[in-house]
Amino acid sequence: MDLDAITEYSALHPKPSGLILQYGTAGFRTKAEHLDHVMFRMGLLAVLRSKQTKSTIGVMVTASHNPEEDNGVKLVDPLGEMLAPSWEEHATCLANAEEQDMPRVLMDISVKAAVNLQQDAFIVIGRDTRPTSEKLSQSVIDGVTVLEGQFHDYGLVTTPQLHYMVYCRNTSGQYGEATLEGYYQKLSKAFMELTKKTLCSEDEYRSLKVDCANGIGALKLKEMEHYVSQGLSVQLFNDGTKGKLNHLCGADFVKSHQKPPQGMEMKSNERCCSFDGDADRIVYHYLDVDGHFHLIDGDKIATLISSFLKELLLEIGESLNIGVVQTAYANGSSTRYLEEVMKVPVYCTKTGVKHLHHKAQEFDIGVYFEANGHGTVLFSKAAETKIRQLTKELEDERRKAAAKMLENVIDLFNQAAGDAISDMLVIEAILMLKDLSIQQWDALYMDLPNRQLKVKVADRQVISTTDAERQVVTPPGLQEAINDLVKKYKLSRAFVRPSGTEDVVRVYAEADSQENADSLARAVSLAVFQLAGGVGETP
Ligand code: 16G
Ligand code: MG
């Protein structure tokens, strides 16, 4: 390592002294003006990680659903997964080292992690459409080059597209070709094959309105449009030509406000969906004939997909196990429906994709979705091999056709990360194949009314949780208080957890009516405020 060169280049990306940031649930995220040094240093760190794993590492510049002024960065590990936890700690140390200490901290990490500095390094870089992303991704490249890493800059891509590139490159092209063309080809081929025999020919079924949150999803859907145009026509809204990124639109807005996005013309019963700013989340929605808004969130997406997969498995008669992974935010009705009606096992993990992804890897077929629309389906290597073998060997036409469909589904899901584009194509294919309208899908079960609130406290880390964040451990007395409040309502449930992305404590409550869910959420917020050091206005 040429420490002089590192010191010299680092001075061009100086750290504002005293600034402390944390590699959170999905990387660093804050106001873009505070991130230049972080980007440079993540370029350095990516090189070390690449040398250590002898693999291509990804660096994505995005702040997802955050406001346009924010930005962020996250590293993508060799198989497209989120960065390993021990390296999250290295990332935090490196980002927070004061200017003069930085080269030493970098050396320490390479020693601790037993990095062979002679090893080659290769980094792929991507960015979203934020005005600050281009310059910040240049700072990442500066970091990569000063450590003599090789790189490829994919420029504007969705977060899941970058995960896909990393995965392809580390599996010698077996997973797909590491280009945008390769991504579109792979997905569209699987989609067209899966839907080619659909009986439904009515045009209305094949057209979908997409709210792109004024983000990268719009550009990439435009690029992909002609690949799938025979099977699906997408109409793009909030495509970034006028509005502000994530402002009053996009998956996060729609889910958290339970309202239609602005800038989208919705007629009654039309199928609509919303992406978030970096296109790794999707939720569906529609207006009914009375003009009421209906949200179809990640839980209902998981239900649709797992019932489809279960039917295919029954058809081919193979005993591959299937599991659904959710978080505490999953609506109680969805969990009940999955367990009691569909008879599939459901597991709960902590919030954050990496936790769900990890759990889903335990099954032959692991379906994971957060209620907020983040998720995918993972097939184990063994299950994939089995299915591909069946498509070749089966003689019974029906069973063979089912196996073939499963094979298309494997190719259609982005196995490296939750992906709004890939999820959208799977959902559209299932709706076509089953000839389901959005209302019929919505009617699978009724969501329990729920409410989410935020509480400001002096230090949110005073709240610690267990049981996949469903129970509070500290501060003492808070869980007992929540238990007492929950008892006062029917079909009720509530939990609180410190946010991993914002300086707040999040409160979730559900109950038999909206009024009761609201009132329970308010009462729990008050308990948090009183027992966990609330600041500002009393909730
Ligand atoms: C991040 C996570 C998302 C999670 C959210 C929770 C990834 C890629 N994203 O956006 O999965 O739902 O954080 O935010 O892991 P919170 O901790 O502020 O509630
Ligand atoms: Mg996102």
Coordinates of C-alpha atoms and ligand atoms in Angstrom, one line a residue:
M1 CA 0.0 0.0 0.0
D2 CA 1.3 3.4 -1.0
L3 CA 0.4 5.3 2.2
D4 CA 1.8 8.6 0.8
A5 CA -0.4 8.4 -2.2
I6 CA -3.4 7.5 0.0
T7 CA -2.7 10.5 2.3
E8 CA -2.4 12.8 -0.7
Y9 CA -5.6 11.7 -2.4
S10 CA -7.5 11.5 0.8
A11 CA -6.8 15.2 1.3
L12 CA -8.8 15.9 -1.8
H13 CA -11.8 14.1 -0.1
P14 CA -11.4 15.6 3.4
K15 CA -13.5 14.3 6.3
P16 CA -15.4 17.1 8.1
S17 CA -13.8 16.8 11.5
G18 CA -16.1 15.4 14.2
L19 CA -18.6 13.9 11.8
I20 CA -19.6 10.4 12.9
L21 CA -21.6 8.1 10.7
Q22 CA -22.7 4.5 11.0
Y23 CA -22.9 1.8 8.3
G24 CA -26.6 1.1 8.9
T25 CA -29.1 -1.4 7.7
A26 CA -28.4 -0.6 4.1
G27 CA -25.1 1.3 4.2
F28 CA -24.3 4.9 4.9
R29 CA -27.1 7.4 4.3
T30 CA -27.2 11.1 5.1
K31 CA -27.1 14.5 3.5
A32 CA -25.2 14.2 0.2
E33 CA -22.8 17.1 1.2
H34 CA -21.4 15.0 4.0
L35 CA -20.5 12.0 2.0
D36 CA -17.6 12.8 -0.3
H37 CA -15.0 11.3 2.1
V38 CA -17.2 8.3 2.8
M39 CA -17.3 7.5 -0.9
F40 CA -13.6 7.8 -1.4
R41 CA -13.0 5.5 1.7
M42 CA -15.6 3.0 0.5
G43 CA -13.7 2.8 -2.7
L44 CA -10.6 1.9 -0.7
L45 CA -12.5 -0.6 1.5
A46 CA -14.1 -2.3 -1.5
V47 CA -10.6 -2.9 -2.9
L48 CA -9.6 -4.6 0.4
R49 CA -12.7 -6.7 0.5
S50 CA -12.2 -7.7 -3.1
K51 CA -8.6 -8.8 -2.4
Q52 CA -9.7 -10.7 0.7
T53 CA -12.6 -12.6 -1.1
K54 CA -10.7 -12.9 -4.4
S55 CA -14.0 -11.7 -6.0
T56 CA -15.6 -8.8 -7.6
I57 CA -17.2 -6.4 -5.1
G58 CA -20.0 -3.9 -5.9
V59 CA -20.4 -0.3 -4.7
M60 CA -23.8 1.3 -5.2
V61 CA -24.3 5.0 -4.7
T62 CA -27.9 5.6 -3.7
A63 CA -30.1 6.6 -0.8
S64 CA -33.1 4.6 -2.0
H65 CA -36.4 6.2 -0.8
N66 CA -34.7 9.1 1.1
P67 CA -35.3 12.7 -0.1
E68 CA -33.4 13.9 -3.1
E69 CA -30.9 15.9 -1.0
D70 CA -29.7 12.7 0.7
N71 CA -27.3 10.2 -0.7
G72 CA -25.7 7.0 0.4
V73 CA -23.4 4.1 -0.4
K74 CA -23.4 0.4 0.2
L75 CA -21.1 -2.4 -0.7
V76 CA -22.2 -5.6 -2.4
D77 CA -20.6 -8.9 -1.4
P78 CA -19.5 -11.6 -3.9
L79 CA -22.8 -13.5 -4.3
G80 CA -24.8 -10.3 -4.5
E81 CA -25.5 -10.2 -0.8
M82 CA -25.2 -7.4 1.6
L83 CA -21.8 -6.8 3.1
A84 CA -20.8 -9.2 5.9
P85 CA -21.4 -7.8 9.4
S86 CA -17.6 -7.8 10.4
W87 CA -16.9 -5.6 7.4
E88 CA -19.8 -3.3 8.3
E89 CA -17.7 -2.5 11.4
H90 CA -14.6 -1.9 9.3
A91 CA -16.7 0.4 7.1
T92 CA -17.8 2.4 10.1
C93 CA -14.3 2.6 11.6
L94 CA -12.8 3.8 8.2
A95 CA -15.5 6.3 7.6
N96 CA -15.1 7.9 11.0
A97 CA -11.3 8.0 11.2
E98 CA -10.1 11.5 11.4
E99 CA -8.1 12.6 8.3
Q100 CA -4.6 12.0 9.8
D101 CA -5.5 8.5 11.2
M102 CA -7.2 7.2 8.1
P103 CA -4.2 5.4 6.4
R104 CA -3.4 3.7 9.7
V105 CA -7.0 2.5 10.2
L106 CA -6.9 1.2 6.6
M107 CA -3.7 -0.8 7.4
D108 CA -5.2 -2.1 10.6
I109 CA -8.3 -3.4 8.7
S110 CA -6.1 -5.1 6.1
V111 CA -4.1 -6.8 8.9
K112 CA -7.2 -7.8 11.0
A113 CA -9.0 -9.2 8.0
A114 CA -5.8 -11.0 6.7
V115 CA -6.0 -9.3 3.3
N116 CA -3.4 -10.3 0.8
L117 CA -2.3 -7.0 -0.6
Q118 CA -0.7 -8.6 -3.6
Q119 CA -4.0 -10.1 -4.8
D120 CA -5.8 -8.3 -7.7
A121 CA -9.0 -6.4 -7.0
F122 CA -12.0 -5.7 -9.2
I123 CA -14.9 -3.4 -8.3
V124 CA -18.1 -2.6 -10.1
I125 CA -19.8 0.7 -9.5
G126 CA -23.4 1.9 -10.0
R127 CA -25.5 4.9 -9.1
D128 CA -29.0 6.2 -9.0
T129 CA -30.3 9.4 -10.6
R130 CA -29.8 11.8 -7.7
P131 CA -28.1 15.0 -8.9
T132 CA -25.2 14.3 -6.5
S133 CA -24.6 10.7 -7.4
E134 CA -22.3 11.1 -10.4
K135 CA -19.8 13.2 -8.5
L136 CA -19.9 10.9 -5.5
S137 CA -19.4 7.8 -7.6
Q138 CA -16.3 9.5 -9.1
S139 CA -15.0 9.8 -5.5
V140 CA -15.5 6.0 -5.1
I141 CA -13.5 5.5 -8.3
D142 CA -10.7 7.8 -6.9
G143 CA -10.5 5.5 -3.8
V144 CA -10.4 2.4 -6.0
T145 CA -7.7 3.7 -8.3
V146 CA -5.4 4.9 -5.5
L147 CA -5.3 1.3 -4.2
E148 CA -4.7 0.2 -7.8
G149 CA -8.0 -1.7 -8.0
Q150 CA -9.5 -2.4 -11.5
F151 CA -13.1 -1.3 -11.9
H152 CA -16.0 -1.1 -14.2
D153 CA -18.5 1.8 -13.9
Y154 CA -22.0 0.7 -14.9
G155 CA -23.2 4.3 -14.4
L156 CA -26.9 4.6 -14.0
V157 CA -28.4 1.3 -12.8
T158 CA -31.0 0.1 -10.3
T159 CA -29.6 -1.3 -7.0
P160 CA -30.7 -4.8 -7.9
Q161 CA -29.1 -4.5 -11.3
L162 CA -25.8 -3.9 -9.6
H163 CA -26.3 -6.9 -7.3
Y164 CA -27.0 -8.9 -10.4
M165 CA -23.8 -7.8 -12.1
V166 CA -21.7 -8.8 -9.0
Y167 CA -23.4 -12.2 -8.9
C168 CA -22.8 -12.8 -12.6
R169 CA -19.2 -11.8 -12.5
N170 CA -18.5 -14.1 -9.5
T171 CA -20.1 -17.2 -11.0
S172 CA -18.3 -16.9 -14.4
G173 CA -21.4 -15.9 -16.3
Q174 CA -23.3 -19.0 -15.1
Y175 CA -26.0 -16.9 -13.5
G176 CA -26.2 -14.6 -16.5
E177 CA -24.2 -12.1 -18.6
A178 CA -22.9 -9.2 -16.6
T179 CA -24.4 -6.5 -18.8
L180 CA -27.6 -4.6 -18.9
E181 CA -28.4 -6.3 -22.1
G182 CA -27.8 -9.7 -20.4
Y183 CA -30.1 -8.7 -17.5
Y184 CA -33.0 -7.6 -19.8
Q185 CA -32.5 -10.7 -22.0
K186 CA -32.5 -13.1 -19.1
L187 CA -35.6 -11.6 -17.5
S188 CA -37.6 -11.1 -20.6
K189 CA -36.9 -14.5 -22.0
A190 CA -38.1 -16.1 -18.7
F191 CA -41.2 -13.8 -18.7
M192 CA -42.2 -14.5 -22.3
E193 CA -41.8 -18.3 -21.9
L194 CA -43.7 -18.3 -18.7
T195 CA -46.7 -16.4 -20.1
K196 CA -46.7 -17.6 -23.7
K197 CA -49.6 -20.1 -23.0
T198 CA -51.8 -17.7 -21.1
L199 CA -55.5 -18.0 -22.1
C200 CA -56.3 -14.5 -21.1
S201 CA -56.1 -12.2 -24.1
E202 CA -57.9 -9.2 -22.9
D203 CA -55.7 -6.1 -23.3
E204 CA -56.6 -4.6 -20.0
Y205 CA -54.9 -7.4 -18.2
R206 CA -51.7 -6.7 -20.0
S207 CA -51.3 -3.1 -19.3
L208 CA -49.9 -1.8 -16.1
K209 CA -49.3 1.7 -14.7
V210 CA -46.0 2.2 -12.9
D211 CA -45.2 5.0 -10.6
C212 CA -41.4 5.2 -10.8
A213 CA -40.8 7.6 -7.9
N214 CA -39.0 9.9 -10.3
G215 CA -36.1 7.6 -10.0
I216 CA -33.8 5.2 -11.8
G217 CA -36.6 2.7 -12.3
A218 CA -38.1 4.8 -15.0
L219 CA -35.0 4.9 -17.2
K220 CA -34.5 1.1 -16.8
L221 CA -38.1 0.3 -17.5
K222 CA -37.9 2.4 -20.7
E223 CA -34.8 0.4 -21.7
M224 CA -36.5 -2.9 -21.0
E225 CA -39.9 -2.0 -22.5
H226 CA -39.4 -3.4 -26.0
Y227 CA -38.1 -6.7 -24.7
V228 CA -41.4 -7.5 -23.1
S229 CA -43.8 -5.4 -25.1
Q230 CA -45.5 -8.5 -26.6
G231 CA -46.6 -9.7 -23.2
L232 CA -47.0 -6.5 -21.2
S233 CA -47.4 -2.8 -21.8
V234 CA -46.2 -0.6 -19.0
Q235 CA -47.3 3.0 -18.7
L236 CA -44.7 5.1 -16.8
F237 CA -45.6 7.9 -14.4
N238 CA -43.3 10.0 -12.2
D239 CA -40.5 9.2 -14.7
G240 CA -38.2 12.0 -13.4
T241 CA -38.8 14.4 -16.3
K242 CA -40.7 16.8 -14.0
G243 CA -41.1 15.8 -10.3
K244 CA -38.6 15.5 -7.5
L245 CA -37.3 12.1 -6.5
N246 CA -39.5 10.2 -4.0
H247 CA -41.5 13.4 -3.4
L248 CA -45.2 12.5 -2.8
C249 CA -44.7 9.4 -4.8
G250 CA -43.0 6.0 -4.9
A251 CA -43.4 2.8 -2.9
D252 CA -42.3 4.3 0.4
F253 CA -44.8 7.2 0.2
V254 CA -47.6 5.0 -0.9
K255 CA -47.0 2.4 1.8
S256 CA -46.4 4.7 4.7
H257 CA -49.2 7.2 3.9
Q258 CA -51.6 4.5 2.5
K259 CA -52.4 7.0 -0.3
P260 CA -52.1 7.0 -4.1
P261 CA -49.0 8.7 -5.4
Q262 CA -49.3 12.1 -6.9
G263 CA -48.7 12.5 -10.6
M264 CA -50.5 9.2 -11.6
E265 CA -53.8 9.1 -13.3
M266 CA -55.7 6.2 -11.7
K267 CA -59.0 5.1 -13.0
S268 CA -61.1 2.7 -11.0
N269 CA -60.0 -0.9 -10.9
E270 CA -56.8 -0.2 -12.9
R271 CA -53.8 -2.2 -11.8
C272 CA -51.0 0.2 -10.6
C273 CA -47.7 -0.2 -8.9
S274 CA -45.0 1.9 -7.3
F275 CA -41.3 1.5 -7.2
D276 CA -39.0 3.2 -4.8
G277 CA -36.1 5.5 -5.7
D278 CA -33.6 2.8 -6.5
A279 CA -36.1 0.2 -7.7
D280 CA -35.6 -2.5 -5.1
R281 CA -39.1 -2.2 -3.7
I282 CA -42.5 -2.6 -5.2
V283 CA -46.1 -2.3 -4.0
Y284 CA -49.3 -2.6 -6.0
H285 CA -52.5 -0.5 -5.6
Y286 CA -55.8 0.5 -7.1
L287 CA -58.9 2.6 -6.7
D288 CA -62.2 0.7 -6.4
V289 CA -65.4 1.8 -8.0
D290 CA -66.2 4.0 -5.0
G291 CA -62.8 5.7 -5.3
H292 CA -61.4 4.0 -2.2
F293 CA -57.7 3.3 -2.3
H294 CA -56.4 -0.2 -1.8
L295 CA -52.8 -1.0 -1.1
I296 CA -51.4 -4.4 -2.0
D297 CA -48.1 -4.6 0.0
G298 CA -45.2 -7.0 0.3
D299 CA -47.2 -9.4 2.4
K300 CA -49.9 -9.9 -0.2
I301 CA -47.2 -10.2 -2.9
A302 CA -45.6 -13.0 -0.8
T303 CA -48.9 -14.7 -0.5
L304 CA -49.7 -14.6 -4.2
I305 CA -46.2 -15.9 -5.1
S306 CA -46.1 -18.6 -2.5
S307 CA -49.6 -20.0 -3.5
F308 CA -48.5 -20.1 -7.1
L309 CA -45.3 -21.9 -6.2
K310 CA -47.1 -24.3 -4.0
E311 CA -49.5 -25.2 -6.8
L312 CA -46.6 -25.9 -9.2
L313 CA -44.9 -28.0 -6.6
L314 CA -48.0 -30.1 -6.1
E315 CA -48.4 -30.5 -9.8
I316 CA -44.9 -31.9 -10.3
G317 CA -45.2 -34.0 -7.2
E318 CA -41.8 -33.2 -5.7
S319 CA -41.4 -32.7 -1.9
L320 CA -39.3 -29.5 -2.1
N321 CA -39.8 -27.5 1.1
I322 CA -41.0 -24.0 0.9
G323 CA -40.8 -21.3 3.7
V324 CA -42.0 -17.7 3.9
V325 CA -40.0 -15.2 5.8
Q326 CA -41.5 -12.0 7.1
T327 CA -40.7 -9.3 9.7
A328 CA -42.7 -8.1 12.7
Y329 CA -44.3 -5.5 10.3
A330 CA -46.1 -8.3 8.4
N331 CA -49.8 -7.8 8.8
G332 CA -51.3 -10.3 11.2
S333 CA -53.9 -11.3 8.6
S334 CA -51.2 -12.3 6.2
T335 CA -49.4 -14.5 8.7
R336 CA -52.6 -16.2 9.6
Y337 CA -53.6 -16.7 6.0
L338 CA -50.2 -18.2 5.1
E339 CA -50.1 -20.5 8.1
E340 CA -53.8 -21.5 8.4
V341 CA -55.2 -21.4 4.9
M342 CA -52.1 -22.1 2.8
K343 CA -50.4 -24.3 5.3
V344 CA -46.9 -22.9 4.6
P345 CA -44.5 -22.4 7.4
V346 CA -43.8 -18.7 8.2
Y347 CA -40.7 -17.3 10.0
C348 CA -40.1 -13.9 11.4
T349 CA -36.7 -12.1 11.3
K350 CA -35.4 -8.7 12.3
T351 CA -36.1 -5.8 9.9
G352 CA -33.6 -5.4 7.0
V353 CA -33.2 -7.4 3.8
K354 CA -30.0 -9.2 4.9
H355 CA -31.8 -10.9 7.8
L356 CA -34.7 -12.1 5.6
H357 CA -32.3 -13.2 2.8
H358 CA -30.2 -15.2 5.3
K359 CA -33.2 -17.0 6.7
A360 CA -34.7 -17.7 3.2
Q361 CA -31.5 -19.5 2.3
E362 CA -32.5 -22.3 4.7
F363 CA -35.2 -23.6 2.4
D364 CA -35.4 -25.3 -1.0
I365 CA -37.6 -22.4 -1.9
G366 CA -37.4 -19.4 0.4
V367 CA -40.0 -16.6 -0.2
Y368 CA -39.1 -13.4 1.6
F369 CA -40.8 -10.1 1.6
E370 CA -40.9 -7.1 3.9
A371 CA -44.4 -5.5 4.2
N372 CA -42.8 -2.4 2.6
G373 CA -42.3 -4.3 -0.7
H374 CA -38.7 -5.5 -0.5
G375 CA -38.2 -9.1 -1.4
T376 CA -37.6 -12.0 -3.7
V377 CA -37.6 -15.8 -3.9
L378 CA -34.5 -17.8 -3.4
F379 CA -34.0 -21.3 -4.8
S380 CA -31.4 -23.5 -3.3
K381 CA -28.8 -24.9 -5.7
A382 CA -30.2 -28.4 -5.0
A383 CA -33.7 -27.4 -5.8
E384 CA -32.7 -25.6 -8.9
T385 CA -30.7 -28.6 -10.2
K386 CA -33.6 -30.9 -9.4
I387 CA -36.1 -28.7 -11.2
R388 CA -33.9 -28.2 -14.3
Q389 CA -33.4 -32.0 -14.4
L390 CA -37.2 -32.6 -14.2
T391 CA -37.9 -30.4 -17.1
K392 CA -35.7 -32.6 -19.2
E393 CA -36.7 -36.0 -17.8
L394 CA -40.4 -35.9 -17.0
E395 CA -42.6 -37.6 -19.6
D396 CA -46.0 -36.7 -18.2
E397 CA -46.9 -33.5 -20.1
R398 CA -48.6 -31.7 -17.2
R399 CA -45.8 -32.4 -14.8
K400 CA -43.3 -31.4 -17.3
A401 CA -45.1 -28.1 -18.1
A402 CA -45.2 -27.3 -14.3
A403 CA -41.5 -28.0 -14.0
K404 CA -40.8 -25.8 -17.0
M405 CA -42.8 -23.0 -15.4
L406 CA -40.8 -23.4 -12.2
E407 CA -37.6 -23.1 -14.2
N408 CA -38.8 -19.9 -15.7
V409 CA -39.7 -18.6 -12.3
I410 CA -36.1 -19.3 -11.1
D411 CA -34.7 -17.3 -14.0
L412 CA -37.2 -14.5 -13.5
F413 CA -36.5 -13.8 -9.8
N414 CA -33.4 -11.8 -9.1
Q415 CA -31.7 -14.3 -6.7
A416 CA -29.1 -11.7 -5.7
A417 CA -31.5 -9.1 -4.2
G418 CA -35.1 -8.0 -4.1
D419 CA -35.8 -6.3 -7.4
A420 CA -38.9 -4.2 -8.3
I421 CA -38.6 -5.0 -12.0
S422 CA -38.1 -8.7 -11.6
D423 CA -40.9 -8.9 -8.9
M424 CA -43.2 -7.0 -11.2
L425 CA -42.7 -9.4 -14.1
V426 CA -43.3 -12.4 -11.8
I427 CA -46.5 -10.9 -10.4
E428 CA -47.8 -9.9 -13.8
A429 CA -47.1 -13.4 -15.1
I430 CA -48.9 -15.0 -12.2
L431 CA -51.9 -12.7 -12.6
M432 CA -52.1 -13.5 -16.3
L433 CA -51.7 -17.3 -15.8
K434 CA -54.3 -17.5 -13.1
D435 CA -56.5 -15.0 -14.8
L436 CA -56.8 -12.9 -11.6
S437 CA -57.8 -9.3 -11.4
I438 CA -56.2 -7.0 -8.9
Q439 CA -59.4 -7.0 -6.9
Q440 CA -59.4 -10.8 -6.7
W441 CA -55.8 -10.8 -5.6
D442 CA -56.6 -8.2 -3.0
A443 CA -59.5 -10.3 -1.7
L444 CA -57.3 -13.2 -0.6
Y445 CA -57.5 -11.8 2.9
M446 CA -58.4 -8.5 4.6
D447 CA -55.5 -6.6 6.1
L448 CA -55.9 -5.7 9.8
P449 CA -56.0 -1.9 10.2
N450 CA -52.6 -0.7 11.4
R451 CA -50.7 2.4 12.2
Q452 CA -47.0 3.3 12.3
L453 CA -45.7 6.3 14.3
K454 CA -42.3 7.7 15.1
V455 CA -41.1 8.9 18.5
K456 CA -38.1 11.1 19.1
V457 CA -36.0 10.1 22.1
A458 CA -32.6 11.4 23.3
D459 CA -30.9 8.1 22.5
R460 CA -32.7 5.5 20.6
Q461 CA -30.2 2.8 21.6
V462 CA -31.7 2.7 25.0
I463 CA -34.3 0.5 23.4
S464 CA -33.1 -3.1 22.9
T465 CA -35.3 -5.9 21.6
T466 CA -35.5 -9.6 21.2
D467 CA -37.7 -12.2 19.5
A468 CA -37.1 -10.7 16.0
E469 CA -37.9 -7.2 17.4
R470 CA -41.3 -8.2 18.7
Q471 CA -40.4 -7.8 22.4
V472 CA -38.6 -5.0 24.2
V473 CA -35.8 -5.9 26.7
T474 CA -34.8 -2.4 27.8
P475 CA -35.7 0.1 29.2
P476 CA -37.3 -1.9 32.0
G477 CA -41.1 -1.7 32.2
L478 CA -41.7 -0.7 28.6
Q479 CA -42.7 -4.2 27.4
E480 CA -45.1 -4.6 30.4
A481 CA -46.6 -1.3 29.5
I482 CA -47.1 -2.4 25.9
N483 CA -48.6 -5.7 27.0
D484 CA -51.2 -3.9 29.2
L485 CA -52.1 -1.5 26.3
V486 CA -52.5 -4.3 23.8
K487 CA -54.8 -6.2 26.1
K488 CA -57.4 -3.4 25.8
Y489 CA -58.0 -4.0 22.1
K490 CA -59.3 -6.8 20.0
L491 CA -57.1 -8.6 17.4
S492 CA -54.3 -6.3 18.6
R493 CA -50.6 -6.4 18.5
A494 CA -47.9 -3.7 19.0
F495 CA -44.1 -3.4 19.0
V496 CA -41.4 -0.8 19.0
R497 CA -37.9 -0.8 17.7
P498 CA -35.1 1.8 17.1
S499 CA -34.9 2.7 13.4
G500 CA -31.8 1.6 11.6
T501 CA -32.0 4.5 9.1
E502 CA -33.4 7.5 11.0
D503 CA -32.9 8.9 14.5
V504 CA -36.3 7.8 15.8
V505 CA -38.0 5.0 17.5
R506 CA -40.7 3.3 15.4
V507 CA -44.0 2.2 16.8
Y508 CA -46.3 -0.3 15.1
A509 CA -49.8 -1.2 16.1
E510 CA -52.7 -3.2 14.6
A511 CA -56.2 -3.8 15.9
D512 CA -59.7 -4.6 14.8
S513 CA -60.5 -1.1 13.5
Q514 CA -58.5 1.8 12.2
E515 CA -59.7 3.9 15.2
N516 CA -58.4 1.3 17.6
A517 CA -55.1 0.8 15.7
D518 CA -54.6 4.6 15.8
S519 CA -55.4 4.8 19.5
L520 CA -53.2 1.8 20.4
A521 CA -50.3 3.3 18.4
R522 CA -50.7 6.6 20.2
A523 CA -50.8 5.0 23.6
V524 CA -47.7 3.0 22.9
S525 CA -45.9 6.1 21.6
L526 CA -46.7 7.8 24.8
A527 CA -45.3 4.9 26.8
V528 CA -42.1 5.0 24.7
F529 CA -41.8 8.8 25.3
Q530 CA -42.2 8.4 29.0
L531 CA -40.0 5.4 29.6
A532 CA -37.3 5.8 26.9
G533 CA -36.4 9.5 27.3
G534 CA -38.7 11.2 24.8
V535 CA -37.7 14.6 23.6
G536 CA -39.7 17.5 22.1
E537 CA -43.5 17.4 22.0
T538 CA -45.3 14.7 23.9
P539 CA -47.1 12.4 21.5
Ligands
16G1 C1 -33.5 -0.3 4.9 C2 -33.6 -1.7 4.5 C3 -35.1 -2.2 4.5 C4 -35.7 -1.9 5.9 C5 -35.6 -0.5 6.3 C6 -36.0 -0.3 7.7 C7 -32.2 -2.9 3.0 C8 -31.7 -3.0 1.6 N1 -33.1 -1.9 3.2 O1 -34.1 0.5 4.0 O2 -35.0 -3.6 4.3 O3 -37.1 -2.2 5.8 O4 -34.2 -0.1 6.2 O5 -35.8 1.0 8.1 O6 -31.8 -3.7 3.9 P1 -35.9 1.4 9.6 O7 -34.8 0.7 10.3 O8 -35.6 2.9 9.5 O9 -37.3 1.1 10.0
MG2 MG -34.7 0.9 -2.1

